[in-house]
């Protein structure tokens, strides 16, 4: 007898429909034959399914059984087909009414005892089920909780194979899972116990960070060791506004596809902060694999990607950032297929002014030769610098500044201004996820960043003196628009423009 179960295959951060077709009681020796372009984890499903059926009190296959994962041209990976295969076999062998499977999208890994285990991509599957008009999803309990974040479709938590069968037979009743977002309270304290009030001195750096976060701009911090570059960067999440509902779903979809929600690594109401080591590979940074999946830049979507010691990263790894920084998405092509992943992150990079770190520091003598300094600076290309909106110096702190007892401004106070500036941008640009000044198109720049003739002449003179590119011209206007938003004014004034220009001076003076 033939039975069909509806499931899904994860492609990037999206799910595609998969039909699990099970034909039991065929003539031949008793074994499971799995076809449909499965990977190694899927091929191992037959052993898990047979043990789960036996240990759950069901009759395992005693004849030849063929399982087809359709469409056959779509590569399948992971153990998420265990539960639909088991239920399909029960329906095909008359141990479960075939009509009981109608209208459900089912996925889940099975242990040998028949207990379910969470899977990757539950959010994507919930979106697929809603698009296909399914009556609901049957998923492992933790995955169902994740899928419940998607409105318009119900996800039922399945603890075991036996529990799924009893539910489908109508012998037990299950309540739909409640999404974690419904239980999250508003954030009242900085994450990890850190706060901007702990940062001594560095007033200009703190101001630049506030401007960058308010508009979603990329930031480059240049300073000697111990000047607080990393300390400030790690406190950036404490002043970022909480994600909107749509942004939260996008963030969780990416982390769900990467499997990070299974282990509980992801906070349901926080923006991501990713800080890969400088030995990270191109694939780990950009994303990829046999079946393309998200890398660090996608895991930082709607959050921060912090690259400490920027020149120490491989040149090839840095250069792959160019297109994602411009388009906020990356397309990865592999033999298994092509996927497009979102990566609208805020880049924060830190570096020393020279290999020893003390060039220009009055308290230490630089030991680097001109050739060493040139090689060090040359590791960061001009095109990449052009895509970083703000460049700011973090000078070494004096002992007096370090001993000062007066705390700086708290993260809560800075975040209040940032949230107000983001609210003005939403009123101007719409409520779409990631609608910030840093993402303004050329048409948006002409509309929202218009300058008076005098200010236009001022900017032209600065561009010619600093030999900046056309890309830098657009980014100066975007930063000036953000500074005006922080000041709660609609028109860009001379002070806003001058502050934006001075944030671009380091790329030419220091690196060229």
PDB file of C-alpha atoms in Angstrom, residues 220-457:
ATOM      1  CA  UNK A 220      36.164  51.606  11.679  1.00  0.00           C
ATOM      2  CA  UNK A 221      38.031  52.201  14.977  1.00  0.00           C
ATOM      3  CA  UNK A 222      41.758  52.942  14.819  1.00  0.00           C
ATOM      4  CA  UNK A 223      43.898  53.115  17.943  1.00  0.00           C
ATOM      5  CA  UNK A 224      46.803  51.635  19.902  1.00  0.00           C
ATOM      6  CA  UNK A 225      46.490  48.557  22.118  1.00  0.00           C
ATOM      7  CA  UNK A 226      44.585  49.225  25.325  1.00  0.00           C
ATOM      8  CA  UNK A 227      42.698  52.248  24.016  1.00  0.00           C
ATOM      9  CA  UNK A 228      39.337  50.494  24.480  1.00  0.00           C
ATOM     10  CA  UNK A 229      38.486  49.515  20.888  1.00  0.00           C
ATOM     11  CA  UNK A 230      37.245  46.024  21.739  1.00  0.00           C
ATOM     12  CA  UNK A 231      35.666  47.182  24.982  1.00  0.00           C
ATOM     13  CA  UNK A 232      33.536  49.736  23.139  1.00  0.00           C
ATOM     14  CA  UNK A 233      32.626  47.327  20.330  1.00  0.00           C
ATOM     15  CA  UNK A 234      31.369  44.678  22.750  1.00  0.00           C
ATOM     16  CA  UNK A 235      29.054  47.233  24.328  1.00  0.00           C
ATOM     17  CA  UNK A 236      27.422  48.229  21.047  1.00  0.00           C
ATOM     18  CA  UNK A 237      24.588  45.647  21.442  1.00  0.00           C
ATOM     19  CA  UNK A 238      23.572  47.375  24.698  1.00  0.00           C
ATOM     20  CA  UNK A 239      22.595  50.560  22.838  1.00  0.00           C
ATOM     21  CA  UNK A 240      20.913  48.942  19.840  1.00  0.00           C
ATOM     22  CA  UNK A 241      17.109  49.116  19.680  1.00  0.00           C
ATOM     23  CA  UNK A 242      15.282  45.798  20.123  1.00  0.00           C
ATOM     24  CA  UNK A 243      14.408  44.122  16.808  1.00  0.00           C
ATOM     25  CA  UNK A 244      10.963  44.554  15.349  1.00  0.00           C
ATOM     26  CA  UNK A 245       8.734  41.503  14.949  1.00  0.00           C
ATOM     27  CA  UNK A 246       9.698  41.108  11.294  1.00  0.00           C
ATOM     28  CA  UNK A 247      13.402  41.555  12.051  1.00  0.00           C
ATOM     29  CA  UNK A 248      13.185  39.006  14.869  1.00  0.00           C
ATOM     30  CA  UNK A 249      11.657  36.440  12.525  1.00  0.00           C
ATOM     31  CA  UNK A 250      14.384  37.031   9.936  1.00  0.00           C
ATOM     32  CA  UNK A 251      17.110  36.698  12.578  1.00  0.00           C
ATOM     33  CA  UNK A 252      15.640  33.515  13.997  1.00  0.00           C
ATOM     34  CA  UNK A 253      15.084  32.035  10.516  1.00  0.00           C
ATOM     35  CA  UNK A 254      18.794  32.328   9.782  1.00  0.00           C
ATOM     36  CA  UNK A 255      19.891  30.949  13.149  1.00  0.00           C
ATOM     37  CA  UNK A 256      17.319  28.181  12.892  1.00  0.00           C
ATOM     38  CA  UNK A 257      18.704  27.168   9.489  1.00  0.00           C
ATOM     39  CA  UNK A 258      22.191  27.099  11.026  1.00  0.00           C
ATOM     40  CA  UNK A 259      20.969  24.896  13.883  1.00  0.00           C
ATOM     41  CA  UNK A 260      21.826  27.383  16.627  1.00  0.00           C
ATOM     42  CA  UNK A 261      18.280  27.544  18.030  1.00  0.00           C
ATOM     43  CA  UNK A 262      18.440  23.810  18.810  1.00  0.00           C
ATOM     44  CA  UNK A 263      21.235  24.306  21.328  1.00  0.00           C
ATOM     45  CA  UNK A 264      19.621  27.371  22.901  1.00  0.00           C
ATOM     46  CA  UNK A 265      22.470  29.698  21.846  1.00  0.00           C
ATOM     47  CA  UNK A 266      20.119  32.376  20.521  1.00  0.00           C
ATOM     48  CA  UNK A 267      18.348  35.012  22.582  1.00  0.00           C
ATOM     49  CA  UNK A 268      14.822  35.428  21.273  1.00  0.00           C
ATOM     50  CA  UNK A 269      14.690  39.222  21.644  1.00  0.00           C
ATOM     51  CA  UNK A 270      18.297  40.376  21.071  1.00  0.00           C
ATOM     52  CA  UNK A 271      20.155  41.449  17.962  1.00  0.00           C
ATOM     53  CA  UNK A 272      23.079  39.186  17.041  1.00  0.00           C
ATOM     54  CA  UNK A 273      26.684  40.120  17.763  1.00  0.00           C
ATOM     55  CA  UNK A 274      29.221  38.028  15.850  1.00  0.00           C
ATOM     56  CA  UNK A 275      32.974  38.333  16.413  1.00  0.00           C
ATOM     57  CA  UNK A 276      34.812  35.699  14.332  1.00  0.00           C
ATOM     58  CA  UNK A 277      38.537  35.123  14.877  1.00  0.00           C
ATOM     59  CA  UNK A 278      40.881  36.531  12.260  1.00  0.00           C
ATOM     60  CA  UNK A 279      41.734  32.990  11.103  1.00  0.00           C
ATOM     61  CA  UNK A 280      38.155  32.510   9.820  1.00  0.00           C
ATOM     62  CA  UNK A 281      37.930  31.034   6.331  1.00  0.00           C
ATOM     63  CA  UNK A 282      36.166  32.614   3.370  1.00  0.00           C
ATOM     64  CA  UNK A 283      33.408  29.987   3.492  1.00  0.00           C
ATOM     65  CA  UNK A 284      32.852  30.364   7.243  1.00  0.00           C
ATOM     66  CA  UNK A 285      32.564  34.132   6.814  1.00  0.00           C
ATOM     67  CA  UNK A 286      30.498  34.245   3.638  1.00  0.00           C
ATOM     68  CA  UNK A 287      28.545  30.995   3.951  1.00  0.00           C
ATOM     69  CA  UNK A 288      28.559  27.865   1.848  1.00  0.00           C
ATOM     70  CA  UNK A 289      29.006  24.138   2.173  1.00  0.00           C
ATOM     71  CA  UNK A 290      27.839  21.245   0.000  1.00  0.00           C
ATOM     72  CA  UNK A 291      24.315  22.510   0.474  1.00  0.00           C
ATOM     73  CA  UNK A 292      24.849  26.282   0.953  1.00  0.00           C
ATOM     74  CA  UNK A 293      24.119  27.525   4.445  1.00  0.00           C
ATOM     75  CA  UNK A 294      24.566  30.811   6.347  1.00  0.00           C
ATOM     76  CA  UNK A 295      27.997  32.096   7.347  1.00  0.00           C
ATOM     77  CA  UNK A 296      29.047  34.723   9.875  1.00  0.00           C
ATOM     78  CA  UNK A 297      27.778  37.658   7.798  1.00  0.00           C
ATOM     79  CA  UNK A 298      24.292  36.145   7.601  1.00  0.00           C
ATOM     80  CA  UNK A 299      24.318  35.165  11.288  1.00  0.00           C
ATOM     81  CA  UNK A 300      24.985  38.875  11.972  1.00  0.00           C
ATOM     82  CA  UNK A 301      21.884  39.949   9.971  1.00  0.00           C
ATOM     83  CA  UNK A 302      20.165  42.932  11.674  1.00  0.00           C
ATOM     84  CA  UNK A 303      23.033  42.940  14.179  1.00  0.00           C
ATOM     85  CA  UNK A 304      26.769  43.563  14.428  1.00  0.00           C
ATOM     86  CA  UNK A 305      29.718  41.840  12.761  1.00  0.00           C
ATOM     87  CA  UNK A 306      32.849  42.768  14.745  1.00  0.00           C
ATOM     88  CA  UNK A 307      36.217  42.192  13.071  1.00  0.00           C
ATOM     89  CA  UNK A 308      38.969  42.831  15.603  1.00  0.00           C
ATOM     90  CA  UNK A 309      42.527  43.284  14.277  1.00  0.00           C
ATOM     91  CA  UNK A 310      41.173  43.862  10.772  1.00  0.00           C
ATOM     92  CA  UNK A 311      44.494  43.634   8.857  1.00  0.00           C
ATOM     93  CA  UNK A 312      45.160  40.196  10.371  1.00  0.00           C
ATOM     94  CA  UNK A 313      42.225  38.690   8.434  1.00  0.00           C
ATOM     95  CA  UNK A 314      43.078  37.014   5.145  1.00  0.00           C
ATOM     96  CA  UNK A 315      42.866  39.404   2.225  1.00  0.00           C
ATOM     97  CA  UNK A 316      40.499  37.075   0.392  1.00  0.00           C
ATOM     98  CA  UNK A 317      38.163  36.931   3.406  1.00  0.00           C
ATOM     99  CA  UNK A 318      38.004  40.720   3.596  1.00  0.00           C
ATOM    100  CA  UNK A 319      37.412  41.185  -0.106  1.00  0.00           C
ATOM    101  CA  UNK A 320      34.353  38.888  -0.104  1.00  0.00           C
ATOM    102  CA  UNK A 321      32.680  41.468   2.143  1.00  0.00           C
ATOM    103  CA  UNK A 322      32.458  44.086  -0.613  1.00  0.00           C
ATOM    104  CA  UNK A 323      29.264  42.939  -2.336  1.00  0.00           C
ATOM    105  CA  UNK A 324      27.411  41.949   0.877  1.00  0.00           C
ATOM    106  CA  UNK A 325      28.137  45.381   2.374  1.00  0.00           C
ATOM    107  CA  UNK A 326      26.542  47.026  -0.645  1.00  0.00           C
ATOM    108  CA  UNK A 327      23.559  44.738  -1.270  1.00  0.00           C
ATOM    109  CA  UNK A 328      22.778  43.373   2.231  1.00  0.00           C
ATOM    110  CA  UNK A 329      22.505  39.894   0.706  1.00  0.00           C
ATOM    111  CA  UNK A 330      24.850  37.269  -0.691  1.00  0.00           C
ATOM    112  CA  UNK A 331      24.234  34.676  -3.398  1.00  0.00           C
ATOM    113  CA  UNK A 332      26.124  31.389  -3.040  1.00  0.00           C
ATOM    114  CA  UNK A 333      26.303  28.911  -5.900  1.00  0.00           C
ATOM    115  CA  UNK A 334      27.278  25.283  -5.375  1.00  0.00           C
ATOM    116  CA  UNK A 335      26.755  22.059  -7.291  1.00  0.00           C
ATOM    117  CA  UNK A 336      23.786  21.294  -5.030  1.00  0.00           C
ATOM    118  CA  UNK A 337      22.088  24.568  -5.929  1.00  0.00           C
ATOM    119  CA  UNK A 338      22.093  28.328  -5.521  1.00  0.00           C
ATOM    120  CA  UNK A 339      20.752  30.221  -2.516  1.00  0.00           C
ATOM    121  CA  UNK A 340      20.492  33.899  -1.633  1.00  0.00           C
ATOM    122  CA  UNK A 341      21.001  34.720   2.044  1.00  0.00           C
ATOM    123  CA  UNK A 342      20.259  38.057   3.758  1.00  0.00           C
ATOM    124  CA  UNK A 343      23.210  39.780   5.453  1.00  0.00           C
ATOM    125  CA  UNK A 344      22.151  43.302   6.409  1.00  0.00           C
ATOM    126  CA  UNK A 345      24.710  43.645   9.187  1.00  0.00           C
ATOM    127  CA  UNK A 346      26.486  46.612  10.723  1.00  0.00           C
ATOM    128  CA  UNK A 347      30.244  46.147  10.291  1.00  0.00           C
ATOM    129  CA  UNK A 348      32.433  47.276  13.194  1.00  0.00           C
ATOM    130  CA  UNK A 349      36.163  46.874  12.576  1.00  0.00           C
ATOM    131  CA  UNK A 350      39.145  47.676  14.794  1.00  0.00           C
ATOM    132  CA  UNK A 351      42.829  47.917  13.947  1.00  0.00           C
ATOM    133  CA  UNK A 352      46.100  49.322  15.192  1.00  0.00           C
ATOM    134  CA  UNK A 353      47.797  52.215  13.359  1.00  0.00           C
ATOM    135  CA  UNK A 354      50.880  50.034  12.701  1.00  0.00           C
ATOM    136  CA  UNK A 355      52.131  46.473  13.380  1.00  0.00           C
ATOM    137  CA  UNK A 356      53.439  47.305  16.870  1.00  0.00           C
ATOM    138  CA  UNK A 357      50.399  49.482  17.517  1.00  0.00           C
ATOM    139  CA  UNK A 358      52.118  52.597  18.855  1.00  0.00           C
ATOM    140  CA  UNK A 359      52.476  54.849  15.819  1.00  0.00           C
ATOM    141  CA  UNK A 360      51.500  58.352  16.931  1.00  0.00           C
ATOM    142  CA  UNK A 361      51.286  57.373  20.617  1.00  0.00           C
ATOM    143  CA  UNK A 362      53.147  59.966  22.738  1.00  0.00           C
ATOM    144  CA  UNK A 363      53.657  57.455  25.559  1.00  0.00           C
ATOM    145  CA  UNK A 364      55.344  54.710  23.505  1.00  0.00           C
ATOM    146  CA  UNK A 365      57.919  54.642  20.753  1.00  0.00           C
ATOM    147  CA  UNK A 366      56.931  52.983  17.478  1.00  0.00           C
ATOM    148  CA  UNK A 367      59.445  50.307  16.396  1.00  0.00           C
ATOM    149  CA  UNK A 368      58.059  49.730  12.915  1.00  0.00           C
ATOM    150  CA  UNK A 369      59.909  50.595   9.727  1.00  0.00           C
ATOM    151  CA  UNK A 370      58.123  52.534   6.962  1.00  0.00           C
ATOM    152  CA  UNK A 371      58.043  49.390   4.821  1.00  0.00           C
ATOM    153  CA  UNK A 372      56.409  47.381   7.622  1.00  0.00           C
ATOM    154  CA  UNK A 373      53.824  50.093   8.172  1.00  0.00           C
ATOM    155  CA  UNK A 374      53.033  50.242   4.456  1.00  0.00           C
ATOM    156  CA  UNK A 375      52.610  46.478   4.198  1.00  0.00           C
ATOM    157  CA  UNK A 376      50.390  46.464   7.274  1.00  0.00           C
ATOM    158  CA  UNK A 377      48.152  49.218   5.970  1.00  0.00           C
ATOM    159  CA  UNK A 378      48.035  47.678   2.509  1.00  0.00           C
ATOM    160  CA  UNK A 379      46.218  44.615   3.854  1.00  0.00           C
ATOM    161  CA  UNK A 380      43.013  46.678   3.933  1.00  0.00           C
ATOM    162  CA  UNK A 381      42.031  47.711   0.414  1.00  0.00           C
ATOM    163  CA  UNK A 382      40.713  51.107  -0.580  1.00  0.00           C
ATOM    164  CA  UNK A 383      37.433  49.704  -1.979  1.00  0.00           C
ATOM    165  CA  UNK A 384      36.692  48.059   1.383  1.00  0.00           C
ATOM    166  CA  UNK A 385      37.462  51.291   3.261  1.00  0.00           C
ATOM    167  CA  UNK A 386      35.112  53.156   0.944  1.00  0.00           C
ATOM    168  CA  UNK A 387      32.288  50.934   2.179  1.00  0.00           C
ATOM    169  CA  UNK A 388      32.895  51.849   5.840  1.00  0.00           C
ATOM    170  CA  UNK A 389      30.941  54.991   6.642  1.00  0.00           C
ATOM    171  CA  UNK A 390      32.704  56.248   9.773  1.00  0.00           C
ATOM    172  CA  UNK A 391      36.421  56.185  10.558  1.00  0.00           C
ATOM    173  CA  UNK A 392      37.338  57.315  14.059  1.00  0.00           C
ATOM    174  CA  UNK A 393      40.510  57.362  16.145  1.00  0.00           C
ATOM    175  CA  UNK A 394      40.682  55.971  19.667  1.00  0.00           C
ATOM    176  CA  UNK A 395      43.746  57.618  21.244  1.00  0.00           C
ATOM    177  CA  UNK A 396      45.598  56.040  24.147  1.00  0.00           C
ATOM    178  CA  UNK A 397      44.150  56.946  27.537  1.00  0.00           C
ATOM    179  CA  UNK A 398      46.164  58.758  30.178  1.00  0.00           C
ATOM    180  CA  UNK A 399      46.452  57.474  33.737  1.00  0.00           C
ATOM    181  CA  UNK A 400      44.362  60.423  34.881  1.00  0.00           C
ATOM    182  CA  UNK A 401      41.520  59.382  32.554  1.00  0.00           C
ATOM    183  CA  UNK A 402      41.729  55.789  33.740  1.00  0.00           C
ATOM    184  CA  UNK A 403      41.589  56.833  37.397  1.00  0.00           C
ATOM    185  CA  UNK A 404      38.652  59.173  36.879  1.00  0.00           C
ATOM    186  CA  UNK A 405      35.738  58.127  39.091  1.00  0.00           C
ATOM    187  CA  UNK A 406      33.062  59.870  37.056  1.00  0.00           C
ATOM    188  CA  UNK A 407      31.222  57.262  35.036  1.00  0.00           C
ATOM    189  CA  UNK A 408      30.348  57.983  31.452  1.00  0.00           C
ATOM    190  CA  UNK A 409      26.858  58.023  30.023  1.00  0.00           C
ATOM    191  CA  UNK A 410      24.907  54.812  30.526  1.00  0.00           C
ATOM    192  CA  UNK A 411      23.842  52.505  27.733  1.00  0.00           C
ATOM    193  CA  UNK A 412      20.199  53.176  28.595  1.00  0.00           C
ATOM    194  CA  UNK A 413      20.584  56.915  28.007  1.00  0.00           C
ATOM    195  CA  UNK A 414      22.359  56.402  24.677  1.00  0.00           C
ATOM    196  CA  UNK A 415      19.864  53.757  23.589  1.00  0.00           C
ATOM    197  CA  UNK A 416      16.992  56.164  24.227  1.00  0.00           C
ATOM    198  CA  UNK A 417      18.407  58.623  21.679  1.00  0.00           C
ATOM    199  CA  UNK A 418      19.170  55.831  19.236  1.00  0.00           C
ATOM    200  CA  UNK A 419      15.618  54.474  19.471  1.00  0.00           C
ATOM    201  CA  UNK A 420      14.206  57.966  18.865  1.00  0.00           C
ATOM    202  CA  UNK A 421      16.428  58.413  15.787  1.00  0.00           C
ATOM    203  CA  UNK A 422      15.416  55.002  14.428  1.00  0.00           C
ATOM    204  CA  UNK A 423      11.754  55.928  14.950  1.00  0.00           C
ATOM    205  CA  UNK A 424      12.217  59.045  12.787  1.00  0.00           C
ATOM    206  CA  UNK A 425      13.784  56.898  10.079  1.00  0.00           C
ATOM    207  CA  UNK A 426      10.845  54.470  10.162  1.00  0.00           C
ATOM    208  CA  UNK A 427       8.425  57.363   9.745  1.00  0.00           C
ATOM    209  CA  UNK A 428      10.422  58.555   6.758  1.00  0.00           C
ATOM    210  CA  UNK A 429      11.409  55.253   5.131  1.00  0.00           C
ATOM    211  CA  UNK A 430       8.598  52.912   6.132  1.00  0.00           C
ATOM    212  CA  UNK A 431       8.396  49.977   8.517  1.00  0.00           C
ATOM    213  CA  UNK A 432      10.207  47.399   6.401  1.00  0.00           C
ATOM    214  CA  UNK A 433      12.843  45.366   8.241  1.00  0.00           C
ATOM    215  CA  UNK A 434      16.241  47.056   8.091  1.00  0.00           C
ATOM    216  CA  UNK A 435      14.900  50.447   6.946  1.00  0.00           C
ATOM    217  CA  UNK A 436      17.727  52.693   8.180  1.00  0.00           C
ATOM    218  CA  UNK A 437      19.689  55.568   6.700  1.00  0.00           C
ATOM    219  CA  UNK A 438      22.659  53.330   5.877  1.00  0.00           C
ATOM    220  CA  UNK A 439      20.422  51.425   3.405  1.00  0.00           C
ATOM    221  CA  UNK A 440      19.169  54.483   1.519  1.00  0.00           C
ATOM    222  CA  UNK A 441      19.124  54.039  -2.246  1.00  0.00           C
ATOM    223  CA  UNK A 442      20.391  56.712  -4.640  1.00  0.00           C
ATOM    224  CA  UNK A 443      16.835  57.947  -5.091  1.00  0.00           C
ATOM    225  CA  UNK A 444      16.394  58.010  -1.319  1.00  0.00           C
ATOM    226  CA  UNK A 445      19.587  60.033  -0.899  1.00  0.00           C
ATOM    227  CA  UNK A 446      18.373  62.653  -3.390  1.00  0.00           C
ATOM    228  CA  UNK A 447      15.008  62.828  -1.650  1.00  0.00           C
ATOM    229  CA  UNK A 448      15.981  62.753   2.027  1.00  0.00           C
ATOM    230  CA  UNK A 449      19.557  64.120   2.060  1.00  0.00           C
ATOM    231  CA  UNK A 450      19.155  67.252  -0.062  1.00  0.00           C
ATOM    232  CA  UNK A 451      21.683  70.045   0.597  1.00  0.00           C
ATOM    233  CA  UNK A 452      21.456  73.769   0.101  1.00  0.00           C
ATOM    234  CA  UNK A 453      23.808  75.236  -2.557  1.00  0.00           C
ATOM    235  CA  UNK A 454      26.197  76.487   0.146  1.00  0.00           C
ATOM    236  CA  UNK A 455      26.381  73.093   1.809  1.00  0.00           C
ATOM    237  CA  UNK A 456      26.838  71.473  -1.604  1.00  0.00           C
ATOM    238  CA  UNK A 457      29.865  73.681  -2.237  1.00  0.00           C
TER     239      UNK A 457
END
